[in-house]
Amino acid sequence: MRSLLQVIALQEFSNQSDMVKLGLHTYIRSLKCDAMLDDRAKLLLKTLVDRYIADGQPVGSRTLSQTAGLELSPATIRNVMADLENLGLIASPHTSAGRIPTARGYRLFVDTMLTADPAHLSVSMPTLALPPEQPQKVIANAANMLSSLSQFVGVVMSPRRGSVFRHIEFLRLSEKRVLVIIVSPEGDVQNRVLFTETDFDQSQLVEAANYLNAHYSGLALEQVSVRLKDEVESLRSEIAALMQAAIAASTEAMHEHEQDVVIAGERNLLSVSDFSTDMSQLRRAFDLFEQKTTLMRLLDESSQAAGVHIYIGGESQVVPVEELSVVSAPYSVDGTVVGTLGVIGPVRMPYQRMVEIVDITSRLVSNALSQR
């Protein structure tokens, strides 16, 4: 039986080369551990994780024997649990004889044991409508929908605008200081101050700006940067260096002002029992939502590959809260990825439902924005 992430991947892509773009590196890592477990151990681990997600209580051998559907003695189950513990997949809290899944156990669970009915996904989509209104309205609706359906926190990165420029100017401020003024096709104006190695006079700056406007106006800044590298031999080295620095600074300026994250449902975490005994985790979570910069990095990282991504605890090396997990997926406009959305909640979350919610919402947002 295919895992849930595989089902979503196969729905999104039609050939093997596209599957590689999924970025399922975490899935591949889990296969090594999965290969070390027999079917009995896999079933017991899945049962333990399912039960712990549902109840929030450590799971003992007696409970497993009653719910796993295997005719095994408690002693045999204890031996299997000991093996799972030695592999770092489960752990024993000091206050209980039962076991709980570790981050590694959750990782194996979400990569290889989640299952889904593709028909269920397609049937659910028409009942969740996002009207094709203004982009920010779609984004706000999506964040609220993610929060409402998950009962956790919904986050949506606002769509990236293409970093295309219509006009650029250079203005000499003082010795080796140049102001770059860049105008987008929408008329947005961004400024950046460059510190140059050469002291350019205003006539040189006008020459450089005229060259960029004549040859590259209407192109994405990233394209301009690539083409300038190819044409550097035909330009004076100091002018070429100025142009490259200006394009890099302009790209940074445009991206810096266009991105934002819409967050909905932060207060849902107040009712999560997992945080009731550790307010420091909750405070760090709210710091994450307030500052947004760290969250932006995580969402931007998620947009680099297609498909649903699951970050468990601190394994992303971006989210500084061990007790938070993030389920995210990119969304697109006319086939081009422009942003990311997701759900943030406790590590002990119903991952199958979260993956379905995030996958469906990313499709709905993509459809709504592409219909404008």
mmCIF file of C-alpha atoms in Angstrom:
data_model
loop_
_atom_site.group_PDB
_atom_site.id
_atom_site.type_symbol
_atom_site.label_atom_id
_atom_site.label_comp_id
_atom_site.label_asym_id
_atom_site.label_seq_id
_atom_site.Cartn_x
_atom_site.Cartn_y
_atom_site.Cartn_z
ATOM 1 C CA MET A 1 0.000 0.000 0.000
ATOM 2 C CA ARG A 2 1.381 3.397 -0.945
ATOM 3 C CA SER A 3 2.061 5.964 1.748
ATOM 4 C CA LEU A 4 0.034 9.180 1.788
ATOM 5 C CA LEU A 5 3.000 11.234 0.574
ATOM 6 C CA GLN A 6 3.440 8.837 -2.346
ATOM 7 C CA VAL A 7 -0.253 9.127 -3.263
ATOM 8 C CA ILE A 8 -0.028 12.923 -3.354
ATOM 9 C CA ALA A 9 3.205 12.722 -5.349
ATOM 10 C CA LEU A 10 1.649 10.433 -7.937
ATOM 11 C CA GLN A 11 -1.374 12.721 -8.250
ATOM 12 C CA GLU A 12 0.895 15.702 -8.886
ATOM 13 C CA PHE A 13 3.450 14.168 -11.274
ATOM 14 C CA SER A 14 3.273 11.813 -14.214
ATOM 15 C CA ASN A 15 6.828 10.536 -14.696
ATOM 16 C CA GLN A 16 9.902 9.536 -12.763
ATOM 17 C CA SER A 17 11.917 12.690 -13.461
ATOM 18 C CA ASP A 18 9.125 14.745 -11.935
ATOM 19 C CA MET A 19 9.066 12.432 -8.920
ATOM 20 C CA VAL A 20 12.713 13.264 -8.283
ATOM 21 C CA LYS A 21 11.712 16.931 -7.970
ATOM 22 C CA LEU A 22 9.501 16.036 -5.019
ATOM 23 C CA GLY A 23 12.399 16.361 -2.613
ATOM 24 C CA LEU A 24 11.408 13.273 -0.615
ATOM 25 C CA HIS A 25 14.877 13.056 0.917
ATOM 26 C CA THR A 26 13.374 12.402 4.318
ATOM 27 C CA TYR A 27 11.345 9.572 2.850
ATOM 28 C CA ILE A 28 14.495 7.981 1.416
ATOM 29 C CA ARG A 29 16.259 8.219 4.787
ATOM 30 C CA SER A 30 13.344 6.497 6.459
ATOM 31 C CA LEU A 31 13.533 3.561 4.055
ATOM 32 C CA LYS A 32 16.805 2.464 5.656
ATOM 33 C CA CYS A 33 15.197 2.223 9.067
ATOM 34 C CA ASP A 34 12.028 0.746 7.590
ATOM 35 C CA ALA A 35 14.052 -2.068 6.013
ATOM 36 C CA MET A 36 15.319 -3.082 9.463
ATOM 37 C CA LEU A 37 11.796 -3.759 10.755
ATOM 38 C CA ASP A 38 9.668 -6.805 10.045
ATOM 39 C CA ASP A 39 5.930 -6.497 9.442
ATOM 40 C CA ARG A 40 5.153 -7.225 13.073
ATOM 41 C CA ALA A 41 7.395 -4.429 14.347
ATOM 42 C CA LYS A 42 5.987 -1.988 11.780
ATOM 43 C CA LEU A 43 2.421 -2.775 12.817
ATOM 44 C CA LEU A 44 3.227 -2.349 16.499
ATOM 45 C CA LEU A 45 4.999 0.967 15.848
ATOM 46 C CA LYS A 46 2.097 2.245 13.738
ATOM 47 C CA THR A 47 -0.397 1.161 16.399
ATOM 48 C CA LEU A 48 1.639 2.844 19.132
ATOM 49 C CA VAL A 49 1.906 6.125 17.210
ATOM 50 C CA ASP A 50 -1.786 6.103 16.275
ATOM 51 C CA ARG A 51 -2.788 5.438 19.871
ATOM 52 C CA TYR A 52 -0.460 8.079 21.302
ATOM 53 C CA ILE A 53 -1.683 10.699 18.812
ATOM 54 C CA ALA A 54 -5.274 9.910 19.779
ATOM 55 C CA ASP A 55 -4.864 9.706 23.573
ATOM 56 C CA GLY A 56 -1.676 11.550 24.451
ATOM 57 C CA GLN A 57 -0.776 8.838 26.967
ATOM 58 C CA PRO A 58 2.224 6.464 26.938
ATOM 59 C CA VAL A 59 1.255 3.139 25.379
ATOM 60 C CA GLY A 60 1.953 -0.125 27.192
ATOM 61 C CA SER A 61 2.333 -3.689 25.931
ATOM 62 C CA ARG A 62 -1.138 -4.683 27.136
ATOM 63 C CA THR A 63 -2.770 -1.872 25.164
ATOM 64 C CA LEU A 64 -0.799 -2.846 22.071
ATOM 65 C CA SER A 65 -1.804 -6.496 22.388
ATOM 66 C CA GLN A 66 -5.462 -5.453 22.556
ATOM 67 C CA THR A 67 -5.424 -3.012 19.637
ATOM 68 C CA ALA A 68 -2.791 -4.237 17.164
ATOM 69 C CA GLY A 69 -4.794 -7.291 16.095
ATOM 70 C CA LEU A 70 -1.832 -9.628 16.545
ATOM 71 C CA GLU A 71 -1.938 -12.788 18.606
ATOM 72 C CA LEU A 72 1.238 -12.077 20.510
ATOM 73 C CA SER A 73 2.060 -12.565 24.142
ATOM 74 C CA PRO A 74 2.825 -9.492 26.271
ATOM 75 C CA ALA A 75 6.397 -10.783 26.600
ATOM 76 C CA THR A 76 6.831 -10.907 22.816
ATOM 77 C CA ILE A 77 5.413 -7.409 22.477
ATOM 78 C CA ARG A 78 7.785 -6.145 25.160
ATOM 79 C CA ASN A 79 10.716 -7.648 23.236
ATOM 80 C CA VAL A 80 9.625 -5.919 20.021
ATOM 81 C CA MET A 81 9.192 -2.644 21.899
ATOM 82 C CA ALA A 82 12.699 -3.037 23.292
ATOM 83 C CA ASP A 83 13.998 -3.409 19.729
ATOM 84 C CA LEU A 84 12.092 -0.291 18.644
ATOM 85 C CA GLU A 85 13.546 1.591 21.593
ATOM 86 C CA ASN A 86 17.076 0.458 20.698
ATOM 87 C CA LEU A 87 16.517 1.866 17.200
ATOM 88 C CA GLY A 88 15.533 5.209 18.715
ATOM 89 C CA LEU A 89 11.962 5.006 17.416
ATOM 90 C CA ILE A 90 10.202 5.023 20.793
ATOM 91 C CA ALA A 91 11.149 6.100 24.304
ATOM 92 C CA SER A 92 10.005 5.487 27.854
ATOM 93 C CA PRO A 93 9.009 8.524 29.947
ATOM 94 C CA HIS A 94 10.344 8.393 33.483
ATOM 95 C CA THR A 95 6.863 8.480 34.965
ATOM 96 C CA SER A 96 5.370 5.599 32.985
ATOM 97 C CA ALA A 97 6.012 2.022 31.962
ATOM 98 C CA GLY A 98 4.499 2.783 28.556
ATOM 99 C CA ARG A 99 6.273 4.119 25.480
ATOM 100 C CA ILE A 100 5.881 7.209 23.312
ATOM 101 C CA PRO A 101 7.206 7.843 19.785
ATOM 102 C CA THR A 102 10.393 9.841 19.332
ATOM 103 C CA ALA A 103 10.956 12.362 16.536
ATOM 104 C CA ARG A 104 12.651 9.562 14.607
ATOM 105 C CA GLY A 105 9.652 7.306 15.187
ATOM 106 C CA TYR A 106 7.286 10.007 13.977
ATOM 107 C CA ARG A 107 9.506 10.495 10.918
ATOM 108 C CA LEU A 108 9.316 6.810 9.968
ATOM 109 C CA PHE A 109 5.575 6.866 10.611
ATOM 110 C CA VAL A 110 4.812 9.860 8.393
ATOM 111 C CA ASP A 111 7.147 8.785 5.586
ATOM 112 C CA THR A 112 6.106 5.143 5.253
ATOM 113 C CA MET A 113 2.942 4.391 7.228
ATOM 114 C CA LEU A 114 0.404 7.094 6.423
ATOM 115 C CA THR A 115 -2.231 5.918 3.968
ATOM 116 C CA ALA A 116 -4.957 7.782 2.137
ATOM 117 C CA ASP A 117 -7.837 7.196 -0.209
ATOM 118 C CA PRO A 118 -7.247 9.414 -3.283
ATOM 119 C CA ALA A 119 -11.002 9.390 -3.946
ATOM 120 C CA HIS A 120 -11.532 10.925 -0.512
ATOM 121 C CA LEU A 121 -9.196 13.777 -1.399
ATOM 122 C CA SER A 122 -10.971 14.548 -4.668
ATOM 123 C CA VAL A 123 -14.431 14.325 -3.098
ATOM 124 C CA SER A 124 -13.433 16.740 -0.321
ATOM 125 C CA MET A 125 -12.155 19.475 -2.626
ATOM 126 C CA PRO A 126 -15.446 20.828 -4.051
ATOM 127 C CA THR A 127 -16.817 21.395 -0.548
ATOM 128 C CA LEU A 128 -13.989 23.840 0.231
ATOM 129 C CA ALA A 129 -14.259 26.866 -2.019
ATOM 130 C CA LEU A 130 -11.921 29.838 -2.292
ATOM 131 C CA PRO A 131 -13.443 32.620 -4.434
ATOM 132 C CA PRO A 132 -11.047 34.011 -7.073
ATOM 133 C CA GLU A 133 -10.896 37.499 -5.549
ATOM 134 C CA GLN A 134 -7.895 39.712 -4.862
ATOM 135 C CA PRO A 135 -4.754 37.649 -4.081
ATOM 136 C CA GLN A 136 -4.516 38.887 -0.487
ATOM 137 C CA LYS A 137 -8.160 37.948 0.098
ATOM 138 C CA VAL A 138 -7.463 34.434 -1.164
ATOM 139 C CA ILE A 139 -4.400 34.210 1.093
ATOM 140 C CA ALA A 140 -6.322 35.396 4.168
ATOM 141 C CA ASN A 141 -9.182 32.981 3.445
ATOM 142 C CA ALA A 142 -6.719 30.123 3.022
ATOM 143 C CA ALA A 143 -5.003 30.839 6.360
ATOM 144 C CA ASN A 144 -8.363 30.912 8.130
ATOM 145 C CA MET A 145 -9.447 27.708 6.404
ATOM 146 C CA LEU A 146 -6.247 25.902 7.394
ATOM 147 C CA SER A 147 -6.711 26.998 10.996
ATOM 148 C CA SER A 148 -10.399 26.080 11.089
ATOM 149 C CA LEU A 149 -9.947 22.630 9.556
ATOM 150 C CA SER A 150 -6.851 21.701 11.556
ATOM 151 C CA GLN A 151 -7.736 23.442 14.831
ATOM 152 C CA PHE A 152 -4.088 24.495 14.925
ATOM 153 C CA VAL A 153 -2.273 27.446 13.308
ATOM 154 C CA GLY A 154 -2.700 28.173 9.599
ATOM 155 C CA VAL A 155 0.115 30.006 7.796
ATOM 156 C CA VAL A 156 0.310 31.220 4.203
ATOM 157 C CA MET A 157 3.218 33.018 2.571
ATOM 158 C CA SER A 158 1.985 35.825 0.340
ATOM 159 C CA PRO A 159 2.712 35.158 -3.348
ATOM 160 C CA ARG A 160 5.992 36.322 -4.763
ATOM 161 C CA ARG A 161 5.751 38.906 -7.451
ATOM 162 C CA GLY A 162 8.087 38.428 -10.375
ATOM 163 C CA SER A 163 11.173 40.586 -9.796
ATOM 164 C CA VAL A 164 10.814 42.320 -13.153
ATOM 165 C CA PHE A 165 12.033 45.884 -13.548
ATOM 166 C CA ARG A 166 10.722 48.565 -15.896
ATOM 167 C CA HIS A 167 13.296 51.274 -15.260
ATOM 168 C CA ILE A 168 16.506 51.744 -13.268
ATOM 169 C CA GLU A 169 18.491 54.862 -12.346
ATOM 170 C CA PHE A 170 21.779 55.506 -10.549
ATOM 171 C CA LEU A 171 22.423 58.663 -8.529
ATOM 172 C CA ARG A 172 25.845 59.587 -7.135
ATOM 173 C CA LEU A 173 25.474 60.395 -3.431
ATOM 174 C CA SER A 174 29.121 60.912 -2.520
ATOM 175 C CA GLU A 175 32.486 59.309 -3.119
ATOM 176 C CA LYS A 176 31.947 55.563 -3.749
ATOM 177 C CA ARG A 177 28.277 55.777 -2.697
ATOM 178 C CA VAL A 178 25.548 55.264 -5.299
ATOM 179 C CA LEU A 179 21.781 55.271 -4.886
ATOM 180 C CA VAL A 180 20.006 52.647 -7.011
ATOM 181 C CA ILE A 181 16.387 53.481 -7.897
ATOM 182 C CA ILE A 182 14.401 50.654 -9.463
ATOM 183 C CA VAL A 183 10.821 50.840 -10.742
ATOM 184 C CA SER A 184 8.648 47.741 -11.206
ATOM 185 C CA PRO A 185 6.038 47.330 -13.986
ATOM 186 C CA GLU A 186 3.359 48.100 -11.366
ATOM 187 C CA GLY A 187 5.045 51.411 -10.552
ATOM 188 C CA ASP A 188 6.497 50.325 -7.198
ATOM 189 C CA VAL A 189 9.756 52.109 -6.421
ATOM 190 C CA GLN A 190 12.578 50.573 -4.374
ATOM 191 C CA ASN A 191 15.839 52.221 -3.341
ATOM 192 C CA ARG A 192 19.180 50.768 -2.337
ATOM 193 C CA VAL A 193 22.515 52.408 -1.465
ATOM 194 C CA LEU A 194 25.604 50.760 -2.975
ATOM 195 C CA PHE A 195 29.134 51.154 -1.660
ATOM 196 C CA THR A 196 31.396 50.777 -4.702
ATOM 197 C CA GLU A 197 35.116 50.152 -5.075
ATOM 198 C CA THR A 198 35.296 52.720 -7.887
ATOM 199 C CA ASP A 199 34.299 56.364 -7.529
ATOM 200 C CA PHE A 200 31.909 56.739 -10.496
ATOM 201 C CA ASP A 201 30.973 60.158 -11.835
ATOM 202 C CA GLN A 202 27.359 60.847 -12.798
ATOM 203 C CA SER A 203 28.000 60.432 -16.532
ATOM 204 C CA GLN A 204 29.244 56.873 -15.972
ATOM 205 C CA LEU A 205 26.196 56.108 -13.855
ATOM 206 C CA VAL A 206 23.885 57.429 -16.573
ATOM 207 C CA GLU A 207 25.715 55.287 -19.143
ATOM 208 C CA ALA A 208 25.252 52.149 -17.011
ATOM 209 C CA ALA A 209 21.567 52.875 -16.362
ATOM 210 C CA ASN A 210 20.884 53.571 -20.040
ATOM 211 C CA TYR A 211 22.512 50.264 -21.007
ATOM 212 C CA LEU A 212 20.386 48.296 -18.520
ATOM 213 C CA ASN A 213 17.167 50.057 -19.527
ATOM 214 C CA ALA A 214 17.831 49.620 -23.246
ATOM 215 C CA HIS A 215 18.802 45.952 -23.124
ATOM 216 C CA TYR A 216 16.984 44.462 -20.148
ATOM 217 C CA SER A 217 13.856 46.447 -19.278
ATOM 218 C CA GLY A 218 10.944 44.043 -18.844
ATOM 219 C CA LEU A 219 13.100 41.071 -17.845
ATOM 220 C CA ALA A 220 13.341 39.411 -14.447
ATOM 221 C CA LEU A 221 16.313 40.615 -12.434
ATOM 222 C CA GLU A 222 17.568 37.044 -12.120
ATOM 223 C CA GLN A 223 17.664 36.789 -15.930
ATOM 224 C CA VAL A 224 19.522 40.081 -16.155
ATOM 225 C CA SER A 225 22.162 38.836 -13.725
ATOM 226 C CA VAL A 226 22.792 35.713 -15.810
ATOM 227 C CA ARG A 227 22.982 37.616 -19.087
ATOM 228 C CA LEU A 228 25.346 40.213 -17.645
ATOM 229 C CA LYS A 229 27.774 37.447 -16.711
ATOM 230 C CA ASP A 230 27.798 36.310 -20.348
ATOM 231 C CA GLU A 231 28.347 39.839 -21.648
ATOM 232 C CA VAL A 232 30.926 40.977 -19.105
ATOM 233 C CA GLU A 233 33.786 40.823 -21.637
ATOM 234 C CA SER A 234 32.099 43.394 -23.879
ATOM 235 C CA LEU A 235 31.689 45.866 -21.008
ATOM 236 C CA ARG A 236 34.265 47.818 -19.071
ATOM 237 C CA SER A 237 35.027 45.816 -15.939
ATOM 238 C CA GLU A 238 34.139 48.570 -13.474
ATOM 239 C CA ILE A 239 30.799 49.260 -15.213
ATOM 240 C CA ALA A 240 30.016 45.536 -15.339
ATOM 241 C CA ALA A 241 30.763 45.236 -11.618
ATOM 242 C CA LEU A 242 28.472 48.187 -10.880
ATOM 243 C CA MET A 243 25.649 46.648 -12.903
ATOM 244 C CA GLN A 244 25.988 43.260 -11.218
ATOM 245 C CA ALA A 245 26.007 44.832 -7.753
ATOM 246 C CA ALA A 246 23.003 46.986 -8.629
ATOM 247 C CA ILE A 247 20.985 44.035 -9.943
ATOM 248 C CA ALA A 248 21.809 41.955 -6.851
ATOM 249 C CA ALA A 249 20.801 44.798 -4.526
ATOM 250 C CA SER A 250 17.626 45.461 -6.508
ATOM 251 C CA THR A 251 16.609 41.799 -6.356
ATOM 252 C CA GLU A 252 17.089 41.811 -2.600
ATOM 253 C CA ALA A 253 15.123 45.048 -2.216
ATOM 254 C CA MET A 254 12.143 43.850 -4.239
ATOM 255 C CA HIS A 255 11.937 40.500 -2.477
ATOM 256 C CA GLU A 256 12.360 42.123 0.914
ATOM 257 C CA HIS A 257 9.294 44.311 0.475
ATOM 258 C CA GLU A 258 7.001 41.848 -1.237
ATOM 259 C CA GLN A 259 6.921 38.862 1.097
ATOM 260 C CA ASP A 260 4.781 38.472 4.169
ATOM 261 C CA VAL A 261 3.158 35.664 6.106
ATOM 262 C CA VAL A 262 -0.517 35.572 7.011
ATOM 263 C CA ILE A 263 -1.080 33.683 10.274
ATOM 264 C CA ALA A 264 -4.434 32.543 11.658
ATOM 265 C CA GLY A 265 -5.436 30.620 14.757
ATOM 266 C CA GLU A 266 -2.462 31.203 17.059
ATOM 267 C CA ARG A 267 -4.800 31.026 20.049
ATOM 268 C CA ASN A 268 -5.654 27.428 19.140
ATOM 269 C CA LEU A 269 -2.339 26.405 20.679
ATOM 270 C CA LEU A 270 -3.551 27.610 24.081
ATOM 271 C CA SER A 271 -5.945 24.658 24.207
ATOM 272 C CA VAL A 272 -3.317 22.060 23.230
ATOM 273 C CA SER A 273 -2.663 19.896 26.275
ATOM 274 C CA ASP A 274 0.923 19.179 25.206
ATOM 275 C CA PHE A 275 1.869 22.772 26.034
ATOM 276 C CA SER A 276 0.031 22.972 29.361
ATOM 277 C CA THR A 277 3.026 21.682 31.329
ATOM 278 C CA ASP A 278 5.694 23.613 29.415
ATOM 279 C CA MET A 279 4.816 27.260 28.931
ATOM 280 C CA SER A 280 8.325 28.006 27.667
ATOM 281 C CA GLN A 281 7.555 26.046 24.475
ATOM 282 C CA LEU A 282 4.354 28.036 24.036
ATOM 283 C CA ARG A 283 6.189 31.335 24.529
ATOM 284 C CA ARG A 284 8.763 30.352 21.890
ATOM 285 C CA ALA A 285 5.943 29.435 19.519
ATOM 286 C CA PHE A 286 4.331 32.858 19.907
ATOM 287 C CA ASP A 287 7.741 34.515 19.459
ATOM 288 C CA LEU A 288 8.017 32.613 16.177
ATOM 289 C CA PHE A 289 4.657 33.942 14.981
ATOM 290 C CA GLU A 290 5.425 37.494 16.089
ATOM 291 C CA GLN A 291 8.861 37.830 14.491
ATOM 292 C CA LYS A 292 7.960 35.946 11.280
ATOM 293 C CA THR A 293 11.512 36.024 9.875
ATOM 294 C CA THR A 294 12.302 32.477 10.984
ATOM 295 C CA LEU A 295 8.934 31.262 9.765
ATOM 296 C CA MET A 296 9.560 32.909 6.394
ATOM 297 C CA ARG A 297 12.831 30.981 6.031
ATOM 298 C CA LEU A 298 11.085 27.684 6.714
ATOM 299 C CA LEU A 299 8.259 28.372 4.269
ATOM 300 C CA ASP A 300 10.711 29.553 1.629
ATOM 301 C CA GLU A 301 12.708 26.346 2.098
ATOM 302 C CA SER A 302 9.511 24.328 1.652
ATOM 303 C CA SER A 303 8.811 25.988 -1.695
ATOM 304 C CA GLN A 304 12.019 24.676 -3.237
ATOM 305 C CA ALA A 305 10.488 21.255 -4.007
ATOM 306 C CA ALA A 306 6.990 20.097 -4.858
ATOM 307 C CA GLY A 307 4.720 18.027 -2.668
ATOM 308 C CA VAL A 308 3.843 18.060 1.007
ATOM 309 C CA HIS A 309 6.687 18.500 3.498
ATOM 310 C CA ILE A 310 6.551 17.528 7.155
ATOM 311 C CA TYR A 311 9.010 19.027 9.646
ATOM 312 C CA ILE A 312 8.886 17.261 13.006
ATOM 313 C CA GLY A 313 10.049 19.098 16.103
ATOM 314 C CA GLY A 314 13.400 20.784 15.654
ATOM 315 C CA GLU A 315 14.577 18.607 12.757
ATOM 316 C CA SER A 316 14.105 21.428 10.249
ATOM 317 C CA GLN A 317 16.922 23.337 12.026
ATOM 318 C CA VAL A 318 14.773 26.396 11.416
ATOM 319 C CA VAL A 319 11.847 26.107 13.817
ATOM 320 C CA PRO A 320 13.293 26.659 17.312
ATOM 321 C CA VAL A 321 10.468 24.856 19.119
ATOM 322 C CA GLU A 322 10.991 21.142 19.753
ATOM 323 C CA GLU A 323 7.306 20.485 20.412
ATOM 324 C CA LEU A 324 6.056 22.006 17.144
ATOM 325 C CA SER A 325 5.637 20.277 13.794
ATOM 326 C CA VAL A 326 5.007 21.955 10.450
ATOM 327 C CA VAL A 327 3.120 20.426 7.516
ATOM 328 C CA SER A 328 3.580 22.580 4.413
ATOM 329 C CA ALA A 329 3.156 22.580 0.640
ATOM 330 C CA PRO A 330 3.878 25.080 -2.139
ATOM 331 C CA TYR A 331 1.143 26.673 -4.230
ATOM 332 C CA SER A 332 1.408 28.005 -7.747
ATOM 333 C CA VAL A 333 -0.020 30.414 -10.295
ATOM 334 C CA ASP A 334 -0.303 29.035 -13.823
ATOM 335 C CA GLY A 335 2.161 26.281 -12.954
ATOM 336 C CA THR A 336 4.816 28.504 -11.347
ATOM 337 C CA VAL A 337 5.416 28.162 -7.599
ATOM 338 C CA VAL A 338 4.836 31.541 -5.944
ATOM 339 C CA GLY A 339 4.425 30.725 -2.242
ATOM 340 C CA THR A 340 3.942 28.168 0.507
ATOM 341 C CA LEU A 341 1.201 27.395 3.002
ATOM 342 C CA GLY A 342 0.874 25.033 5.924
ATOM 343 C CA VAL A 343 -0.278 24.044 9.372
ATOM 344 C CA ILE A 344 1.736 24.439 12.578
ATOM 345 C CA GLY A 345 0.773 22.382 15.602
ATOM 346 C CA PRO A 346 2.086 20.045 18.277
ATOM 347 C CA VAL A 347 4.371 17.153 17.371
ATOM 348 C CA ARG A 348 1.524 14.912 18.521
ATOM 349 C CA MET A 349 -0.784 15.888 15.671
ATOM 350 C CA PRO A 350 -2.959 13.713 13.383
ATOM 351 C CA TYR A 351 -0.511 13.826 10.477
ATOM 352 C CA GLN A 352 -2.717 12.033 7.962
ATOM 353 C CA ARG A 353 -5.492 14.593 8.312
ATOM 354 C CA MET A 354 -3.012 17.500 8.328
ATOM 355 C CA VAL A 355 -1.378 16.297 5.105
ATOM 356 C CA GLU A 356 -4.778 15.990 3.433
ATOM 357 C CA ILE A 357 -5.843 19.467 4.608
ATOM 358 C CA VAL A 358 -2.612 21.109 3.438
ATOM 359 C CA ASP A 359 -2.581 19.284 0.105
ATOM 360 C CA ILE A 360 -6.207 20.175 -0.660
ATOM 361 C CA THR A 361 -5.742 23.815 0.372
ATOM 362 C CA SER A 362 -2.619 24.241 -1.763
ATOM 363 C CA ARG A 363 -4.579 22.993 -4.785
ATOM 364 C CA LEU A 364 -7.498 25.312 -4.035
ATOM 365 C CA VAL A 365 -5.242 28.345 -3.631
ATOM 366 C CA SER A 366 -3.404 27.480 -6.857
ATOM 367 C CA ASN A 367 -6.707 27.191 -8.721
ATOM 368 C CA ALA A 368 -8.119 30.419 -7.256
ATOM 369 C CA LEU A 369 -5.038 32.494 -8.081
ATOM 370 C CA SER A 370 -4.694 31.004 -11.568
ATOM 371 C CA GLN A 371 -8.308 31.880 -12.458
ATOM 372 C CA ARG A 372 -7.903 35.587 -11.879
#
